[in-house]
Amino acid sequence: MTAIDVSALGPGAQRVLSAEAPPPMKMLAARGIVPGAAPPDLLAILVVLSEGDSDVARTAQGTLRALPKPLLEGALSGELQAGVLFELAAIFATDTEVLPRLLRMKALDSPTLLRLCQSASEASGEIIATNEALILRYPEAIEVLYMNPRVRMSTSDRLIDLAVRNGIELEFPAFKLAAQAIKNQLIPEPTEEPTFDDELYKTASQLSHELSLAEEEDVCDEDEEGKLELKKKFVPLFAQIQDMTVTQKIRSAMLGNSTMRMILVRDTNRLVAEAVARSPRLTENEVVRITASRSVSDDVLRIIANSREHTRSYQVKLNLVCNPRTPFSFASRLVPHIRSNDLRAIGRSKNVPGAVSRLAVQQLSRQK
């Protein structure tokens, strides 16, 4: 948070915030009583006094959370310091009347905007996203809005499109995938009410949470050849996912739960399957199930094999070596990390590629 510039405040405010100010004066100020102080100065006083864990700080925090409307109106009619805006962002991020006025403040900076994006509701996310000039000034807000599950799907699509049209490249995992997919989609105009696709995205997300997977459960039954049969209880969710756009599926892979990801990782669209492998919410149990599956693409297995975080798990390393869909260059790199008893099993197995089997035998002989 940007510190409050006390020297920019009026004499009354400076007196209250000085080291010599008596405690009773500070407590009155914490309650919002500073005779002669302009509303913007009074808010700055409250923000400064709210720091810490004293009685004065707690009182000031309570006053900030319940600002009288005349005081708030008066403060918003002037210009507020960045530090004041940062604190107001935590209180009014979902207030659709106050939010537009905060966004118009000259001192609004990146930390405050990101705080607003992080706490945004569906409606306030739409308000922020339609302020394209502000988004282009602070494009890091695109990632925060995209990763906020309360923000509409159509809003996130427009944000990705805005970045692509303006040549902005962002580093978060979904961006490059969504940017490729968005080029082949129609971009919806901003609307007050959610679109059909917004409702589809939300409904599928809700249904996936009703169908939560047990710790080691999968959505499919799979035989040794990788042939799949979707379990009956997941059929309605699968049908909804099939109606989704590619960008909806990519965002679902990023923000959805295990049930959603275990369906999407087998999607025929490469971008969607890769989004699952790059999801920050992907758990170790999911990675174990994915790497054991012969129905996932080699691209997914390559991404996982390249991840230091995922390959810390011995079971993941073993699954990658045993999975015939793992590219040989990645499987061979993991063979030296496999235990002797597993190397013997791999050397005798007919379900792994011959090159991997021979490499396992060679590695075993080196260990003797």
Short mmCIF file of C-alpha atoms in Angstrom, two decimals, residues 47-277:
data_model
loop_
_atom_site.label_atom_id
_atom_site.label_comp_id
_atom_site.label_asym_id
_atom_site.label_seq_id
_atom_site.Cartn_x
_atom_site.Cartn_y
_atom_site.Cartn_z
CA VAL A 47 -6.51 5.14 7.17
CA VAL A 48 -3.40 6.27 9.06
CA LEU A 49 -4.99 5.64 12.46
CA SER A 50 -6.28 2.20 11.40
CA GLU A 51 -2.76 0.78 11.21
CA GLY A 52 -1.80 -1.48 14.09
CA ASP A 53 -3.74 -3.25 16.84
CA SER A 54 -4.44 -0.51 19.38
CA ASP A 55 -7.88 0.61 20.58
CA VAL A 56 -7.55 3.66 18.33
CA ALA A 57 -6.66 1.44 15.33
CA ARG A 58 -9.61 -0.89 15.92
CA THR A 59 -11.97 2.05 16.28
CA ALA A 60 -10.69 3.62 13.05
CA GLN A 61 -11.08 0.28 11.25
CA GLY A 62 -14.69 0.07 12.39
CA THR A 63 -15.37 3.65 11.25
CA LEU A 64 -13.90 2.91 7.81
CA ARG A 65 -16.11 -0.16 7.41
CA ALA A 66 -19.23 1.87 8.24
CA LEU A 67 -18.56 5.29 6.73
CA PRO A 68 -21.51 7.69 6.99
CA LYS A 69 -22.91 8.34 3.52
CA PRO A 70 -22.40 12.17 3.65
CA LEU A 71 -18.74 11.65 4.57
CA LEU A 72 -18.23 9.10 1.79
CA GLU A 73 -20.01 11.30 -0.77
CA GLY A 74 -17.92 14.29 0.23
CA ALA A 75 -14.69 12.33 -0.01
CA LEU A 76 -15.52 10.83 -3.40
CA SER A 77 -16.29 14.31 -4.76
CA GLY A 78 -12.63 15.22 -4.40
CA GLU A 79 -9.37 13.49 -5.20
CA LEU A 80 -8.14 10.83 -2.77
CA GLN A 81 -4.60 9.67 -2.13
CA ALA A 82 -3.51 6.24 -3.39
CA GLY A 83 -3.24 4.88 0.16
CA VAL A 84 -6.85 5.87 0.88
CA LEU A 85 -8.05 4.29 -2.36
CA PHE A 86 -6.26 1.04 -1.47
CA GLU A 87 -8.19 0.79 1.81
CA LEU A 88 -11.49 1.72 0.18
CA ALA A 89 -10.92 -1.01 -2.40
CA ALA A 90 -11.18 -3.64 0.33
CA ILE A 91 -14.53 -2.24 1.45
CA PHE A 92 -16.25 -1.21 -1.77
CA ALA A 93 -15.01 -3.70 -4.40
CA THR A 94 -18.54 -5.08 -4.85
CA ASP A 95 -20.40 -1.75 -4.47
CA THR A 96 -21.56 -0.93 -8.01
CA GLU A 97 -22.32 2.69 -7.08
CA VAL A 98 -19.02 3.52 -5.39
CA LEU A 99 -16.75 1.42 -7.64
CA PRO A 100 -17.03 3.57 -10.82
CA ARG A 101 -16.06 6.63 -8.79
CA LEU A 102 -13.00 4.88 -7.40
CA LEU A 103 -11.96 3.85 -10.90
CA ARG A 104 -12.04 7.48 -12.04
CA MET A 105 -9.64 8.68 -9.34
CA LYS A 106 -6.34 10.03 -10.69
CA ALA A 107 -4.32 8.39 -7.90
CA LEU A 108 -5.66 4.90 -8.62
CA ASP A 109 -2.60 2.65 -8.94
CA SER A 110 -1.91 -0.97 -9.82
CA PRO A 111 -2.07 -2.42 -6.26
CA THR A 112 -5.47 -0.82 -5.70
CA LEU A 113 -6.84 -1.97 -9.05
CA LEU A 114 -5.61 -5.53 -8.46
CA ARG A 115 -7.24 -5.50 -5.04
CA LEU A 116 -10.52 -4.46 -6.64
CA CYS A 117 -10.19 -7.20 -9.27
CA GLN A 118 -9.42 -9.86 -6.69
CA SER A 119 -12.53 -9.07 -4.64
CA ALA A 120 -14.83 -8.24 -7.57
CA SER A 121 -18.29 -9.73 -7.86
CA GLU A 122 -19.87 -10.65 -11.19
CA ALA A 123 -21.32 -7.14 -11.59
CA SER A 124 -18.26 -5.22 -10.38
CA GLY A 125 -15.96 -7.36 -12.51
CA GLU A 126 -17.99 -6.27 -15.52
CA ILE A 127 -17.65 -2.60 -14.51
CA ILE A 128 -13.88 -2.89 -14.20
CA ALA A 129 -13.48 -4.83 -17.46
CA THR A 130 -15.43 -2.26 -19.51
CA ASN A 131 -12.90 0.42 -18.47
CA GLU A 132 -10.54 -0.62 -21.25
CA ALA A 133 -8.20 2.39 -20.94
CA LEU A 134 -7.54 1.49 -17.31
CA ILE A 135 -7.04 -2.19 -18.13
CA LEU A 136 -4.55 -1.32 -20.87
CA ARG A 137 -2.66 0.91 -18.41
CA TYR A 138 -2.47 -1.97 -15.91
CA PRO A 139 -2.77 -5.17 -18.00
CA GLU A 140 -1.84 -7.32 -14.98
CA ALA A 141 -5.47 -6.79 -13.95
CA ILE A 142 -6.50 -9.15 -16.78
CA GLU A 143 -4.96 -12.15 -15.00
CA VAL A 144 -6.59 -11.30 -11.66
CA LEU A 145 -10.03 -10.88 -13.22
CA TYR A 146 -9.59 -14.04 -15.32
CA MET A 147 -8.67 -16.08 -12.23
CA ASN A 148 -11.53 -14.64 -10.16
CA PRO A 149 -14.25 -17.33 -10.33
CA ARG A 150 -17.01 -14.77 -9.74
CA VAL A 151 -16.19 -12.89 -12.95
CA ARG A 152 -18.37 -13.83 -15.93
CA MET A 153 -17.03 -16.04 -18.69
CA SER A 154 -17.98 -13.46 -21.32
CA THR A 155 -16.05 -10.83 -19.35
CA SER A 156 -12.90 -12.95 -19.31
CA ASP A 157 -13.25 -13.61 -23.06
CA ARG A 158 -13.40 -9.88 -23.77
CA LEU A 159 -10.34 -9.27 -21.60
CA ILE A 160 -8.29 -11.90 -23.44
CA ASP A 161 -9.46 -10.44 -26.76
CA LEU A 162 -8.50 -6.93 -25.59
CA ALA A 163 -4.98 -8.13 -24.78
CA VAL A 164 -4.63 -9.94 -28.12
CA ARG A 165 -5.85 -6.93 -30.12
CA ASN A 166 -3.38 -4.65 -28.37
CA GLY A 167 -0.38 -6.98 -28.61
CA ILE A 168 -0.18 -7.55 -24.85
CA GLU A 169 1.44 -10.81 -23.73
CA LEU A 170 0.78 -12.01 -20.20
CA GLU A 171 2.58 -14.74 -18.30
CA PHE A 172 -0.19 -16.57 -16.45
CA PRO A 173 -0.64 -20.23 -17.50
CA ALA A 174 -3.94 -19.89 -19.36
CA PHE A 175 -3.13 -16.78 -21.37
CA LYS A 176 -1.31 -18.21 -24.38
CA LEU A 177 -3.81 -21.03 -24.71
CA ALA A 178 -6.85 -18.74 -24.37
CA ALA A 179 -5.26 -16.21 -26.74
CA GLN A 180 -4.93 -18.89 -29.43
CA ALA A 181 -8.51 -20.07 -28.91
CA ILE A 182 -10.08 -16.60 -28.84
CA LYS A 183 -9.01 -15.90 -32.42
CA ASN A 184 -11.60 -18.41 -33.65
CA GLN A 185 -14.50 -17.19 -31.51
CA LEU A 186 -17.08 -14.42 -31.70
CA ILE A 187 -16.58 -11.95 -28.85
CA PRO A 188 -19.78 -10.98 -27.03
CA GLU A 189 -20.60 -7.31 -26.41
CA PRO A 190 -20.91 -6.18 -22.77
CA THR A 191 -24.39 -6.80 -21.39
CA GLU A 192 -26.12 -6.03 -18.10
CA GLU A 193 -27.37 -9.61 -17.79
CA PRO A 194 -25.30 -12.80 -18.19
CA THR A 195 -25.31 -14.38 -21.66
CA PHE A 196 -26.41 -17.95 -22.48
CA ASP A 197 -22.76 -19.00 -22.49
CA ASP A 198 -22.23 -17.37 -19.09
CA GLU A 199 -25.10 -19.43 -17.69
CA LEU A 200 -23.77 -22.62 -19.32
CA TYR A 201 -20.33 -22.04 -17.81
CA LYS A 202 -21.81 -21.38 -14.36
CA THR A 203 -24.21 -24.35 -14.51
CA ALA A 204 -21.44 -26.77 -15.53
CA SER A 205 -19.25 -25.49 -12.71
CA GLN A 206 -22.04 -25.99 -10.16
CA LEU A 207 -22.77 -29.49 -11.46
CA SER A 208 -19.10 -30.47 -11.28
CA HIS A 209 -19.07 -29.54 -7.59
CA GLU A 210 -22.15 -31.67 -6.98
CA LEU A 211 -20.24 -34.57 -8.55
CA SER A 212 -17.03 -34.25 -6.56
CA LEU A 213 -14.58 -37.11 -7.01
CA ALA A 214 -13.31 -39.25 -4.17
CA GLU A 215 -9.56 -38.99 -3.58
CA GLU A 216 -8.50 -41.72 -6.02
CA GLU A 217 -11.64 -41.82 -8.17
CA ASP A 218 -11.70 -41.12 -11.92
CA VAL A 219 -14.59 -40.08 -14.15
CA CYS A 220 -13.95 -43.00 -16.50
CA ASP A 221 -13.29 -46.70 -16.40
CA GLU A 222 -10.24 -47.42 -18.55
CA ASP A 223 -8.84 -50.75 -19.77
CA GLU A 224 -5.18 -51.57 -20.43
CA GLU A 225 -5.43 -50.36 -24.02
CA GLY A 226 -6.72 -46.94 -22.97
CA LYS A 227 -10.32 -47.51 -24.06
CA LEU A 228 -12.66 -45.38 -21.98
CA GLU A 229 -16.15 -45.70 -20.66
CA LEU A 230 -17.56 -42.63 -18.92
CA LYS A 231 -19.26 -43.45 -15.62
CA LYS A 232 -23.01 -42.86 -15.82
CA LYS A 233 -23.21 -40.21 -13.11
CA PHE A 234 -20.84 -37.97 -15.09
CA VAL A 235 -22.76 -38.15 -18.38
CA PRO A 236 -24.88 -34.98 -17.75
CA LEU A 237 -21.75 -32.96 -16.94
CA PHE A 238 -19.94 -34.32 -19.99
CA ALA A 239 -22.89 -33.26 -22.16
CA GLN A 240 -22.71 -29.71 -20.82
CA ILE A 241 -18.97 -29.56 -21.35
CA GLN A 242 -19.43 -30.68 -24.95
CA ASP A 243 -21.57 -27.57 -25.53
CA MET A 244 -18.86 -25.25 -24.20
CA THR A 245 -16.58 -23.09 -26.33
CA VAL A 246 -12.84 -23.78 -26.25
CA THR A 247 -12.18 -20.71 -24.08
CA GLN A 248 -14.84 -21.84 -21.61
CA LYS A 249 -13.15 -25.23 -21.35
CA ILE A 250 -9.72 -23.63 -20.87
CA ARG A 251 -10.97 -21.41 -18.04
CA SER A 252 -12.78 -24.39 -16.48
CA ALA A 253 -9.49 -26.29 -16.54
CA MET A 254 -7.85 -23.41 -14.70
CA LEU A 255 -10.57 -22.71 -12.13
CA GLY A 256 -12.65 -25.88 -11.97
CA ASN A 257 -12.46 -28.79 -9.56
CA SER A 258 -10.97 -32.26 -9.99
CA THR A 259 -14.10 -33.63 -11.67
CA MET A 260 -13.98 -30.94 -14.32
CA ARG A 261 -10.26 -31.39 -14.96
CA MET A 262 -10.42 -35.17 -15.23
CA ILE A 263 -12.98 -34.82 -18.02
CA LEU A 264 -11.21 -31.94 -19.76
CA VAL A 265 -7.75 -33.57 -19.71
CA ARG A 266 -9.10 -36.08 -22.26
CA ASP A 267 -10.62 -33.40 -24.50
CA THR A 268 -9.76 -33.79 -28.17
CA ASN A 269 -8.74 -30.13 -28.40
CA ARG A 270 -5.02 -29.85 -27.60
CA LEU A 271 -5.38 -26.40 -26.01
CA VAL A 272 -7.96 -27.66 -23.52
CA ALA A 273 -5.98 -30.74 -22.48
CA GLU A 274 -2.82 -28.65 -22.08
CA ALA A 275 -4.73 -26.16 -19.91
CA VAL A 276 -5.41 -28.96 -17.42
CA ALA A 277 -1.73 -29.89 -17.30
#
